XYZ file of C-alpha atoms in Angstrom:
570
model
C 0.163 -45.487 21.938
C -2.309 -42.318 22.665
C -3.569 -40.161 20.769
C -5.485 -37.407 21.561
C -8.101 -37.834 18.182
C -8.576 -41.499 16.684
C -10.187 -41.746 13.331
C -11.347 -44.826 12.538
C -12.761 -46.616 9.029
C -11.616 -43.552 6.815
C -11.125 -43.018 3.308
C -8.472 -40.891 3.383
C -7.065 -38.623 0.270
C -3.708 -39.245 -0.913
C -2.561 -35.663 -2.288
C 0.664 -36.782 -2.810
C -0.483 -40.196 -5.143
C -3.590 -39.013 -6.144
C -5.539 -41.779 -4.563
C -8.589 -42.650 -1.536
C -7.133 -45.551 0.718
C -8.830 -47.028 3.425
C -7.789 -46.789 6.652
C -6.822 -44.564 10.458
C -5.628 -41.822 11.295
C -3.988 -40.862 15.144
C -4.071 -36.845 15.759
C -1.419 -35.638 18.939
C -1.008 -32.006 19.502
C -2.908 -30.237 16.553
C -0.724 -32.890 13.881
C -1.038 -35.971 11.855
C 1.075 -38.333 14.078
C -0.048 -41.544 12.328
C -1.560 -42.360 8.916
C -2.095 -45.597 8.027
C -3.995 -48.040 6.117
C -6.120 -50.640 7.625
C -7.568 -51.313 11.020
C -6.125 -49.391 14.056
C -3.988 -52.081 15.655
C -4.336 -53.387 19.483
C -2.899 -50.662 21.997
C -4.013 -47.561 19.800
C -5.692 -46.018 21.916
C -7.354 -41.913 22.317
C -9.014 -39.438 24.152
C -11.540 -39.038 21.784
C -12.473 -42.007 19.301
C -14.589 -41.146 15.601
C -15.988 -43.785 13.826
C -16.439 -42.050 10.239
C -17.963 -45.092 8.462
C -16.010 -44.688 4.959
C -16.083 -40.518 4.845
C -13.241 -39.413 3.400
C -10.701 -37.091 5.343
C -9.024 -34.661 2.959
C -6.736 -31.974 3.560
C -8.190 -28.223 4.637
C -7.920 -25.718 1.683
C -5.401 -23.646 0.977
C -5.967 -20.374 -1.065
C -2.445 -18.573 -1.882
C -3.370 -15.536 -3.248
C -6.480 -13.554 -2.289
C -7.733 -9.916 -0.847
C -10.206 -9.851 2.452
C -11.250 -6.419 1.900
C -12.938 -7.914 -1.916
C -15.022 -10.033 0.591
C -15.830 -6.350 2.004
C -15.546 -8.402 5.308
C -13.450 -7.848 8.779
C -10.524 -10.453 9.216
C -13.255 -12.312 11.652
C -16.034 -12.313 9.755
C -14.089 -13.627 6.495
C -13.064 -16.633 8.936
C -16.411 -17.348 9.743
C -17.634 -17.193 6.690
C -14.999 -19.582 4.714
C -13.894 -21.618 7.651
C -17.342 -24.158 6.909
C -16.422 -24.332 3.463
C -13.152 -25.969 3.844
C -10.473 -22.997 3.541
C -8.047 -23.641 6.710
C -5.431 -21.805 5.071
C -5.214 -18.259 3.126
C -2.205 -15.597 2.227
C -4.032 -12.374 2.084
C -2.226 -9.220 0.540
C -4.031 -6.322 2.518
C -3.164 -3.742 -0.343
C -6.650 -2.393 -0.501
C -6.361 -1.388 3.085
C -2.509 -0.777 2.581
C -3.462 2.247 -0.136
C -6.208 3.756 2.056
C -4.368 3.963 5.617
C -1.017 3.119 4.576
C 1.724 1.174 6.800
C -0.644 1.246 10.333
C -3.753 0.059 7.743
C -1.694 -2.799 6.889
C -0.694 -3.259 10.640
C -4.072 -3.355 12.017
C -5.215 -5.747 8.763
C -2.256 -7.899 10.205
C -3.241 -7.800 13.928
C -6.931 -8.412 12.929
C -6.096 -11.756 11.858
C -4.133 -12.758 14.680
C -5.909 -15.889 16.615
C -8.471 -16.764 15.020
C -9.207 -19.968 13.762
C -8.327 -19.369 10.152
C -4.669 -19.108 9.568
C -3.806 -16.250 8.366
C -0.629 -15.254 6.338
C 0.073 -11.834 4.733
C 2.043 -10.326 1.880
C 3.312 -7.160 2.167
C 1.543 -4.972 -0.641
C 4.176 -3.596 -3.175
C 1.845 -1.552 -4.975
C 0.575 1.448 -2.782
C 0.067 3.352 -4.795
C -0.987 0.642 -7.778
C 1.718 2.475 -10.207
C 2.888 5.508 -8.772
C 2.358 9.176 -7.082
C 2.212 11.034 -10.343
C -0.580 9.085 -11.697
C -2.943 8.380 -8.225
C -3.532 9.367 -4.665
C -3.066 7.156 -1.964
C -2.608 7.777 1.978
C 1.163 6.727 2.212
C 3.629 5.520 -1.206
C 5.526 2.477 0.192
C 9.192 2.353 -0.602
C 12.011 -0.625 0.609
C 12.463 0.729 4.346
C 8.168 0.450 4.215
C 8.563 -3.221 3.435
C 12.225 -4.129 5.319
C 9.610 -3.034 8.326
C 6.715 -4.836 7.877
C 8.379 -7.625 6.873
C 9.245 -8.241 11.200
C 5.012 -8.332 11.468
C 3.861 -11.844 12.457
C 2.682 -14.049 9.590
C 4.224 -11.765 6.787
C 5.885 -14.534 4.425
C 5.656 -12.908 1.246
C 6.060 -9.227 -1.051
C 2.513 -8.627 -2.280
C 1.702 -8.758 -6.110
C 3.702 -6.567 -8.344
C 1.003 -5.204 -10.211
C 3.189 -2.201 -12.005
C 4.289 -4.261 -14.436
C 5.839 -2.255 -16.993
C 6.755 -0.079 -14.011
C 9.024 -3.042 -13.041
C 10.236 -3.325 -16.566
C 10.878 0.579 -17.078
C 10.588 3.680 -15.082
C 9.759 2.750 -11.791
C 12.960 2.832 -9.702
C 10.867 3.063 -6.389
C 9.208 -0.672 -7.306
C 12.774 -1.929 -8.178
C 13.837 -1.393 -4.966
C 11.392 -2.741 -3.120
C 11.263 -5.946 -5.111
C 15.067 -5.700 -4.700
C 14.663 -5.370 -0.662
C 11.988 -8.287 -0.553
C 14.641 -10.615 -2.687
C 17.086 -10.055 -0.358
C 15.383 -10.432 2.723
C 13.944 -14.020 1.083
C 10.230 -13.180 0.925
C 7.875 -15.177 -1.684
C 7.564 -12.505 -4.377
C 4.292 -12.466 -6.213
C 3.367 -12.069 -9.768
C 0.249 -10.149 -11.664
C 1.062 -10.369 -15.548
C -1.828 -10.114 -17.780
C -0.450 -9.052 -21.430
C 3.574 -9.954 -20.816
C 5.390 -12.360 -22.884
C 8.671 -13.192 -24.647
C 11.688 -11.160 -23.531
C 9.347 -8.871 -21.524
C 7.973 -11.512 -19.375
C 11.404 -13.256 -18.902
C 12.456 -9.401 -18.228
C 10.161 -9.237 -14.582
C 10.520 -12.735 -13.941
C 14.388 -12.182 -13.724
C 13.074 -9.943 -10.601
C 12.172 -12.762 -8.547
C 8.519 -13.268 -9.508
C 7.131 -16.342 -8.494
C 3.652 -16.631 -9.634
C 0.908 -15.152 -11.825
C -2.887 -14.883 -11.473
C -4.668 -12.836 -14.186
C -6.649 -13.924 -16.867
C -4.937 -16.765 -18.836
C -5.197 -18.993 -21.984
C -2.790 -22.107 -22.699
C -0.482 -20.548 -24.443
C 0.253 -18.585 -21.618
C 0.077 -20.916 -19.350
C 2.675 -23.295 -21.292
C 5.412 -20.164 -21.718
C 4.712 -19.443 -18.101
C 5.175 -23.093 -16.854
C 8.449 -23.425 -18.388
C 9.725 -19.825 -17.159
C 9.354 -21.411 -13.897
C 6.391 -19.975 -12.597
C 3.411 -20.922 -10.350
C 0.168 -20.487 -12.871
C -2.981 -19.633 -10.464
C -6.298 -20.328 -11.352
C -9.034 -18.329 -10.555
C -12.553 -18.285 -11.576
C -12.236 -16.723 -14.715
C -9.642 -18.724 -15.866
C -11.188 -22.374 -14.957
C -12.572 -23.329 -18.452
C -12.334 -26.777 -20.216
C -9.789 -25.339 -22.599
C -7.002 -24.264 -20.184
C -8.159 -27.323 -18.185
C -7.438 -29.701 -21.439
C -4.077 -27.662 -22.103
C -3.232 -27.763 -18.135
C -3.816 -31.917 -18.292
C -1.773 -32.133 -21.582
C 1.288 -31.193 -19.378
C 4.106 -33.574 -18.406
C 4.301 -32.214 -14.823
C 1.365 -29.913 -13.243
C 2.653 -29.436 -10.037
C 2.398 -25.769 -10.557
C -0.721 -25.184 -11.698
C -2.543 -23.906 -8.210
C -6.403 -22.482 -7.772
C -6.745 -19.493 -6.167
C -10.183 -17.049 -5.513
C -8.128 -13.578 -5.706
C -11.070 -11.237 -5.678
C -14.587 -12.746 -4.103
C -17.431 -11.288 -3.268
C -19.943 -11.581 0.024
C -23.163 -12.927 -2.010
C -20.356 -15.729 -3.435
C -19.460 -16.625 -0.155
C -22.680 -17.657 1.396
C -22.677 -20.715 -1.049
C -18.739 -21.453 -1.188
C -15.174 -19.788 -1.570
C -11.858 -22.030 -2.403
C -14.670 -25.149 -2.385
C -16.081 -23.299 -5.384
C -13.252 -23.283 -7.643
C -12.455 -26.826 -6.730
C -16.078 -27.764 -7.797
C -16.075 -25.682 -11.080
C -12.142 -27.290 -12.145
C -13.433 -30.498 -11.429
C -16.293 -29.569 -13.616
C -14.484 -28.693 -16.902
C -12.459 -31.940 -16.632
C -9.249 -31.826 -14.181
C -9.756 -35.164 -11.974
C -11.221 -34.643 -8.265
C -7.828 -35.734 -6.449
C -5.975 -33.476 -8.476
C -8.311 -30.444 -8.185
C -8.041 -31.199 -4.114
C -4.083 -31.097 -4.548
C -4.162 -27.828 -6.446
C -5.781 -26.673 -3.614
C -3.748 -27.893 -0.832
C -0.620 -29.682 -1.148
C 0.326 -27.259 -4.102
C -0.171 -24.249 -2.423
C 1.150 -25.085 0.188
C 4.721 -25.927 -1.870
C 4.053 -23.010 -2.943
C 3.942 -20.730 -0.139
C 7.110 -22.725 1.684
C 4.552 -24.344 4.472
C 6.272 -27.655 4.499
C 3.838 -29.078 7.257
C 0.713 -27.807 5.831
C -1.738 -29.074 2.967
C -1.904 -33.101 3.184
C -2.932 -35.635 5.352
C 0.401 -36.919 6.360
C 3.254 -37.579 9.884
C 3.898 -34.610 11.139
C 1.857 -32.609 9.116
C -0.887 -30.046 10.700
C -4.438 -32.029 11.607
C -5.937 -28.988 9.562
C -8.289 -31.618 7.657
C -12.044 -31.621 6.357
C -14.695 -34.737 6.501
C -16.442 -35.451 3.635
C -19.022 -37.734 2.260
C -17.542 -37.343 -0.990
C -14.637 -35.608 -3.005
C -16.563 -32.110 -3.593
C -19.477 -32.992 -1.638
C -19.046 -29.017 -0.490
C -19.641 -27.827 2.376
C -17.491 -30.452 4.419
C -19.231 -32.674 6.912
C -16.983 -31.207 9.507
C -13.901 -28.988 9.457
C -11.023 -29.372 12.146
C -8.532 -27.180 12.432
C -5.467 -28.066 14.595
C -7.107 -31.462 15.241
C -10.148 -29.104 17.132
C -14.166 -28.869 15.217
C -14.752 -25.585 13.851
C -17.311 -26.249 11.518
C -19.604 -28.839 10.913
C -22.920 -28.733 7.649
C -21.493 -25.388 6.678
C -22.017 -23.778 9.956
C -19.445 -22.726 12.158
C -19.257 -24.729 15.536
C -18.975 -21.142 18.127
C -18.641 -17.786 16.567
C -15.711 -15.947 16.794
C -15.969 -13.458 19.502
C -12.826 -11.946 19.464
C -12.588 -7.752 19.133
C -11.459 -5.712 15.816
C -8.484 -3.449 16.743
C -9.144 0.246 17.081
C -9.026 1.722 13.368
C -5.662 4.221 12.726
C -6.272 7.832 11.441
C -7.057 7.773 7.292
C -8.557 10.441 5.243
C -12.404 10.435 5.789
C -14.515 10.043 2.693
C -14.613 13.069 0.469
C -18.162 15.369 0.787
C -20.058 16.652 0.406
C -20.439 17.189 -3.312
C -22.733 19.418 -5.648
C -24.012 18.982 -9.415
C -21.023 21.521 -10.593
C -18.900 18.934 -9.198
C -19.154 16.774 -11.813
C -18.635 19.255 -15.194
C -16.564 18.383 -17.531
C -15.523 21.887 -18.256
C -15.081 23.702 -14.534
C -14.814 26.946 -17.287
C -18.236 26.151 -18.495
C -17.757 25.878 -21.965
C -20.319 25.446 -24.742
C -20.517 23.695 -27.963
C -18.784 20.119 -28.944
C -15.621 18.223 -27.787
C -13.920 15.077 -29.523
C -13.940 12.852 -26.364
C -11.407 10.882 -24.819
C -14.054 7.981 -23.741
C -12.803 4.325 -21.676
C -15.131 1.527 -23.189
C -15.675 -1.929 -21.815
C -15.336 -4.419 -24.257
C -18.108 -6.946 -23.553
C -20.657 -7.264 -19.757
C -18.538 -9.932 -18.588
C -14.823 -8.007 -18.321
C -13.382 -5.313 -17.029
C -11.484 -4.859 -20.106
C -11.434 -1.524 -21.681
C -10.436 0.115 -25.000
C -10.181 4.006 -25.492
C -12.749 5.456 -27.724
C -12.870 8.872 -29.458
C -16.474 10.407 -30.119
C -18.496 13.822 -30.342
C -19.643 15.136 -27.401
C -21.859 18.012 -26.856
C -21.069 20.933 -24.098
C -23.588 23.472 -22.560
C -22.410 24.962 -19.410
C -19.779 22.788 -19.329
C -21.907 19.773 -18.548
C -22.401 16.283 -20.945
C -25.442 16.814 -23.142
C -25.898 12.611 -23.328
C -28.180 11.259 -25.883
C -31.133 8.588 -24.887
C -29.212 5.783 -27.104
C -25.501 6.527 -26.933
C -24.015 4.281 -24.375
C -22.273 6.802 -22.551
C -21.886 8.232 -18.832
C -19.523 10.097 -16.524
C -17.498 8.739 -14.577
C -15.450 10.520 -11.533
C -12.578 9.775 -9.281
C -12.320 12.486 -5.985
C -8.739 11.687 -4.206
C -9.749 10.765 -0.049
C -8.263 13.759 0.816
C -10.165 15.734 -2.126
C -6.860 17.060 -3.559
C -7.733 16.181 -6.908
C -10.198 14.902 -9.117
C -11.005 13.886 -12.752
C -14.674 13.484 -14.555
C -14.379 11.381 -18.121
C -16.640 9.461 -20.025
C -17.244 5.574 -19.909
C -19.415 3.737 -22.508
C -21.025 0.395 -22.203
C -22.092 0.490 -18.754
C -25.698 0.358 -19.751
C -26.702 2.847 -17.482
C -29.901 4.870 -18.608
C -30.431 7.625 -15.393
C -28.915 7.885 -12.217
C -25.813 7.128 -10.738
C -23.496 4.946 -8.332
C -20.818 5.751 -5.836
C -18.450 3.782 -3.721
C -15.498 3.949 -1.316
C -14.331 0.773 -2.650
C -12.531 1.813 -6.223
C -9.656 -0.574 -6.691
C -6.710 -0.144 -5.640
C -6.316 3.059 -4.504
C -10.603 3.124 -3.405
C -10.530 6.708 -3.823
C -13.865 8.057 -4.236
C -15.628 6.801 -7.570
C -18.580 7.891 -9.070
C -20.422 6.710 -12.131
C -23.531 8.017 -13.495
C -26.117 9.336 -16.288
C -26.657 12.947 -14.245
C -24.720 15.156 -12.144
C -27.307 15.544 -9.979
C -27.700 11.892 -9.440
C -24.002 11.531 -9.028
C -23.896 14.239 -6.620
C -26.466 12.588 -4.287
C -24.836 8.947 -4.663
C -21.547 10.311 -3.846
C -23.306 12.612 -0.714
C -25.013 9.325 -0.032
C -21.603 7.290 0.441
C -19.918 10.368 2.481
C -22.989 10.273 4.970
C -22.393 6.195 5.401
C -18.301 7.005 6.344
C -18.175 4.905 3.628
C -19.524 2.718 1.078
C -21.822 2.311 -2.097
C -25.000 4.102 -2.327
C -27.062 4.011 -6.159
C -29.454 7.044 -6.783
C -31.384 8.358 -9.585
C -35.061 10.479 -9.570
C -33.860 11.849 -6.635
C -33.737 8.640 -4.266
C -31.326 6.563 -2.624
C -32.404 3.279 -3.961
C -30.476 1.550 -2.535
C -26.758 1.569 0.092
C -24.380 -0.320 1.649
C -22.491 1.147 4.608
C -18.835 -0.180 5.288
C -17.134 1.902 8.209
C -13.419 0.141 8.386
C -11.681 2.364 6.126
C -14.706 3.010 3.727
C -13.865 -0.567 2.456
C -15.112 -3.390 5.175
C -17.974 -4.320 7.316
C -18.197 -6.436 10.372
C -21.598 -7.721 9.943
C -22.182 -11.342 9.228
C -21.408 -12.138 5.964
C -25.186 -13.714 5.119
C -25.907 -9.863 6.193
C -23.360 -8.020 3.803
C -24.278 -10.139 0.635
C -28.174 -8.956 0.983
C -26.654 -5.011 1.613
C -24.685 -6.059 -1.777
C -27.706 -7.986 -3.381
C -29.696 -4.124 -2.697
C -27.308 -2.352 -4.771
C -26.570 -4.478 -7.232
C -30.547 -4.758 -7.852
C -30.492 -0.860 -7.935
C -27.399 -0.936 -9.856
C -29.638 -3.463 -12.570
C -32.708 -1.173 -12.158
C -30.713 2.210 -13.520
C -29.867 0.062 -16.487
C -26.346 -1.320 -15.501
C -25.702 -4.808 -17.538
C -22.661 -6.530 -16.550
C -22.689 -10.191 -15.100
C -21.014 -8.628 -11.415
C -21.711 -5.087 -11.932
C -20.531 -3.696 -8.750
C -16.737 -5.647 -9.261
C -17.085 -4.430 -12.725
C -17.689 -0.541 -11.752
C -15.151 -0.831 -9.307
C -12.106 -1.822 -11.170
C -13.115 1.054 -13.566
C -10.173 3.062 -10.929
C -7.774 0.180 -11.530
C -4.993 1.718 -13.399
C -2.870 -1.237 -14.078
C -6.086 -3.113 -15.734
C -6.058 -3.516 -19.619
C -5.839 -1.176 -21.507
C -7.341 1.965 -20.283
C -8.757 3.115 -16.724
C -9.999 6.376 -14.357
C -7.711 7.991 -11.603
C -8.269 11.043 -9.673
C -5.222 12.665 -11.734
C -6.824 11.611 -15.176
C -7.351 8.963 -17.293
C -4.310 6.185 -17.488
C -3.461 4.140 -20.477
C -2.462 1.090 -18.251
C 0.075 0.119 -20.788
C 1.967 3.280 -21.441
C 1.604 4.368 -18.261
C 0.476 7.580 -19.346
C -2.002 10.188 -18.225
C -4.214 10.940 -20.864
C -6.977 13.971 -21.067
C -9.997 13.019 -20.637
C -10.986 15.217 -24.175
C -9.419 17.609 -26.623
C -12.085 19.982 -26.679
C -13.059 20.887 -30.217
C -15.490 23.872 -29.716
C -17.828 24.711 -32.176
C -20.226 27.497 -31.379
């Protein structure tokens, strides 16, 4: 018997029993063809023989539910960047792109990821726009004949998450039908349920939802688990508490980890591998973490030959010295090196498609731009104000408080917490300035392109004049982040795919990021990832209250609120 890879004196990782056994392993055609303990036997016999002297050969990683465009990467350069760190495997939902450049954005996202060494799958995003026309801009509003077409692109295996929630459960007819149209045509239909429970949640499940991802605690994850749902894990939701209440269940099958949102100056030091690390960390046992990160996913997503080391099953595999011991060894994908000391073995070299026609990034912009009056009004208002709760959330509450007018601009105090912040549609056909507290920031101002989900333009700062020249800042770049404040850019970060991605090495983006995030610190901003935090400030189906370039949107009611009820007194 030939094979065309021999592995010899492995400790190989049982995903299936939990459990290293030693033994050999015979790779034919880019699969597993034999598995076995033991010594190879006479006859074996291969093209090329590895001796790995006890490493252990686990299966590649598997993430199930994540964006590229949070990476703020290309397709290519995401590969390259996660490919030495063990993920073979991802399903990207492309909705950030999807809400910029509509149905050809997610195209080209789709054809961007075609050969490379990464597999690539796609969900269809069901969100664009996040919740609906009436309360946010975006390029294109997807309906069921948007996803009964993209559904026939290559490597589309699932509907993207269903982030309108009570949308789902109430008015939105246009969401029902496209969950409706990605039920019938059998795609995986993903979750995103942060405050649902009781008859509501067994309400959307009844949909076809198959998973959830937000922020959870074990009594969510116990209801969830026996509505028949796959719990994901991300970062924020690895602690020892939901790892003690995940252990205390009788079968944990469907408890999968997941990176959802990540960031360039995380991925120089790890992605999926980092979540693995951190789980095994607060207490769930090494084999189990690898399953929840392979096999499991892979059950998940229906990829019945990927996500063990097992007959028949893909050679996507990683060599390690030990469980964890991140980055791999060496990474093979297909039974072929890509990645060896967490390096890749040859870049990619293959080119991006040519971008389709979008909006180009709203400019440029003047002080008056950023009133809250355009009438110019004088005196004081009882303000409509979105606070974050603590520096490491995104959660918000609305606030009232007194605000005084002159000229229609914010008179801010030194010591009251407060700043504007502004949403400009791409195509500048509307726009709302409100008030945010808790940011921290003291002067100046930040801008960026990327303002989840719709990334219209978002600004955020102490001064309209330092808003005006952050946002001019951004519009110069084609897109971006750029901080100001005294009059200087202090710091930018250009990203010209769709205002949203760059194709610079990774290593190269997370320093850009690094820049503006030190600015960001420097103007006074105080949360533990300030530039994820500002942007999700646009994220109008985040708890409980957030900016869109029609207003501001209680996420829960799904209503548009004004931003103040202007209570002059002269």
């Amino acid at each position: 018997m030939k094979f065309d890879l021999l592995l010899a004196n492995a400790r190989i990782a049982d995903v299936f029993r939990y459990r290293l056994f030693e033994g050999w392993i015979g790779i034919r055609d880019g699969r597993f063809i034999a598995v076995e303990a033991g010594s190879a036997p006479r006859g074996i016999s291969a093209t090329d023989t590895r001796d790995l002297a006890g490493r252990i050969v686990m299966p590649g990683l598997i993430d199930s539910h994540l964006h590229i465009e949070s990476s703020l990467l290309t397709p290519r350069r995401f590969a390259e960047a996660v490919l030495p760190f063990g993920t073979t495997t991802i399903l990207s939902d492309p909705h950030e792109v999807g809400n910029v450049a509509g149905e050809e954005g997610v195209k080209w996202m789709i054809a961007a990821s075609q050969d490379l060494p990464l597999r690539i799958y796609h969900s269809i995003p069901s969100c664009v726009p996040a919740t609906s026309p009436e309360l946010e801009w975006t390029h294109d509003v997807f309906d069921a004949a948007t996803i009964r077409r993209l559904a026939r692109q290559p490597s589309v295996i699932a509907l993207g998450e269903v982030m309108d929630y009570r949308g789902l459960l109430g008015p939105n007819e246009r969401l029902r039908s496209i969950v409706a149209a990605a039920r019938e045509i059998k795609l995986l239909i993903e979750g995103h349920i942060p405050t649902l429970a009781g008859i509501e949640l067994s309400q959307y499940l009844a949909h076809g939802i198959s998973s959830d991802h937000t922020l959870t605690f074990g009594a969510k994850i116990q209801e969830q688990i026996s509505k028949g749902l796959a719990v994901m894990l991300q970062t924020k939701s690895v602690t020892p508490e939901n790892m003690a209440a995940v252990a205390a269940l009788p079968d944990r099958s469907q408890i999968i980890l997941i990176t959802d949102d990540i960031e360039p100056s995380l991925l120089v030091d790890g992605h999926l591998s980092r979540i693995v690390a951190l789980a095994i960390e607060c207490g769930m046992p090494p084999l189990e973490a690898i399953a929840a990160a392979s096999i499991r996913p892979a059950r998940y997503l229906g990829l019945r030959d990927h996500g063990a080391i097992a007959p028949g099953f893909l050679a996507d595999f990683l060599v390690m010295d030990e469980i964890a011991a991140f980055p791999p060894a060496a990474v093979f994908v297909n039974g072929q090196p890509m990645a060896r000391a967490g390096a890749m073995s040859a870049a990619i070299t293959r080119e991006n498609p040519a971008q389709p026609d979008y909006p180009p990034i709203p400019g440029s912009f003047a002080p008056g731009d950023f009133k809250l009056e355009s009438n110019g009004g004088d005196g004081f208002a009882q303000a409509q104000v979105v606070a974050l709760q603590n520096k490491h959330s995104t959660l918000t509450e609305l606030e009232q408080r007194a605000l005084r007018l002159q000229d229609g601009y914010a008179q801010f105090q030194a010591d009251d917490g407060l700043a504007l912040a502004a949403v400009i549609a791409r195509d500048e056909s509307s726009r709302t300035v409100g008030l945010i507290a808790n940011t921290g920031l003291r002067a100046g101002a930040w801008a960026s392109s990327v303002a989840h989900d719709c990334h219209n333009l978002l600004v955020i700062g102490r001064s309209p004049e330092a808003m005006a020249q952050a946002a001019n800042a951004v519009h110069a770049l084609g897109g971006g982040v750029a901080v100001a404040a005294h009059g200087d850019v202090l710091a930018s970060l250009r990203l010209p795919y769709f205002g949203l991605l760059s194709d610079e090495p990774a290593a190269a983006v997370a320093r850009g990021l690094a820049d503006v995030e030190e600015a960001m610190r420097h103007i006074g901003a105080q949360q533990t990832r300030p530039f994820l935090t500002f942007s999700i400030m646009s994220l109008s189906v985040s708890p409980y209250a957030k900016f869109t370039d029609k207003g501001v949107v209680d996420t829960e009611s799904r209503q548009l609120i004004r931003p103040f009820v202007r209570q002059t007194v002269r």
